[in-house]
């Protein structure tokens, strides 16, 4: 069964919760934009994640044997 959700209805119970989340989110974006460290390319991140996943899968497979 598919539940259709209105894009107009907030996932938060109160307007205050919505505003608190919005402030938190905007602060995180501002911090990221102001970060002086160089960015990491998508391809580099994906390569690192692929390596981590491969290690985890190898460990899981080794435990099953």
XYZ file of C-alpha atoms in Angstrom:
65
model
C 0.000 0.000 0.000
C 1.386 3.356 -1.034
C 0.864 6.326 1.261
C 0.728 9.614 -0.610
C 1.914 12.587 1.389
C 1.107 16.172 0.650
C 4.181 18.317 -0.069
C 2.394 21.128 1.753
C 2.081 19.284 5.073
C 5.108 19.623 7.334
C 6.707 16.559 8.877
C 7.003 18.481 12.146
C 4.229 18.771 14.675
C 4.589 22.482 15.333
C 5.753 25.582 13.533
C 8.381 26.006 16.253
C 9.894 22.595 15.432
C 9.971 23.539 11.755
C 11.758 26.808 12.526
C 14.280 25.112 14.848
C 15.157 22.595 12.138
C 15.374 25.331 9.509
C 17.795 27.352 11.666
C 19.913 24.249 12.333
C 19.994 23.323 8.647
C 20.904 26.836 7.509
C 23.694 26.979 10.111
C 25.126 23.669 8.871
C 25.054 24.938 5.276
C 26.722 28.210 6.319
C 29.442 26.297 8.194
C 30.072 24.121 5.149
C 30.230 27.127 2.833
C 32.659 28.921 5.178
C 34.901 25.864 5.646
C 38.377 26.790 4.351
C 39.381 23.186 3.686
C 39.313 22.081 0.054
C 36.259 20.170 -1.071
C 36.295 16.489 -1.940
C 35.081 15.446 -5.366
C 32.108 13.128 -5.697
C 34.267 10.560 -7.478
C 36.808 10.553 -4.640
C 34.102 10.083 -2.005
C 32.484 7.282 -3.993
C 35.850 5.522 -4.438
C 36.469 5.688 -0.679
C 32.977 4.362 0.059
C 33.360 1.548 -2.476
C 36.588 0.519 -0.722
C 34.901 0.582 2.704
C 31.988 -1.476 1.404
C 34.367 -4.017 -0.159
C 36.205 -4.420 3.162
C 32.927 -4.856 5.062
C 31.664 -7.409 2.547
C 34.953 -9.341 2.738
C 34.749 -9.426 6.546
C 31.160 -10.633 6.421
C 32.030 -13.319 3.888
C 35.022 -14.460 5.988
C 32.784 -14.860 9.049
C 30.322 -17.013 7.096
C 32.960 -19.563 6.099
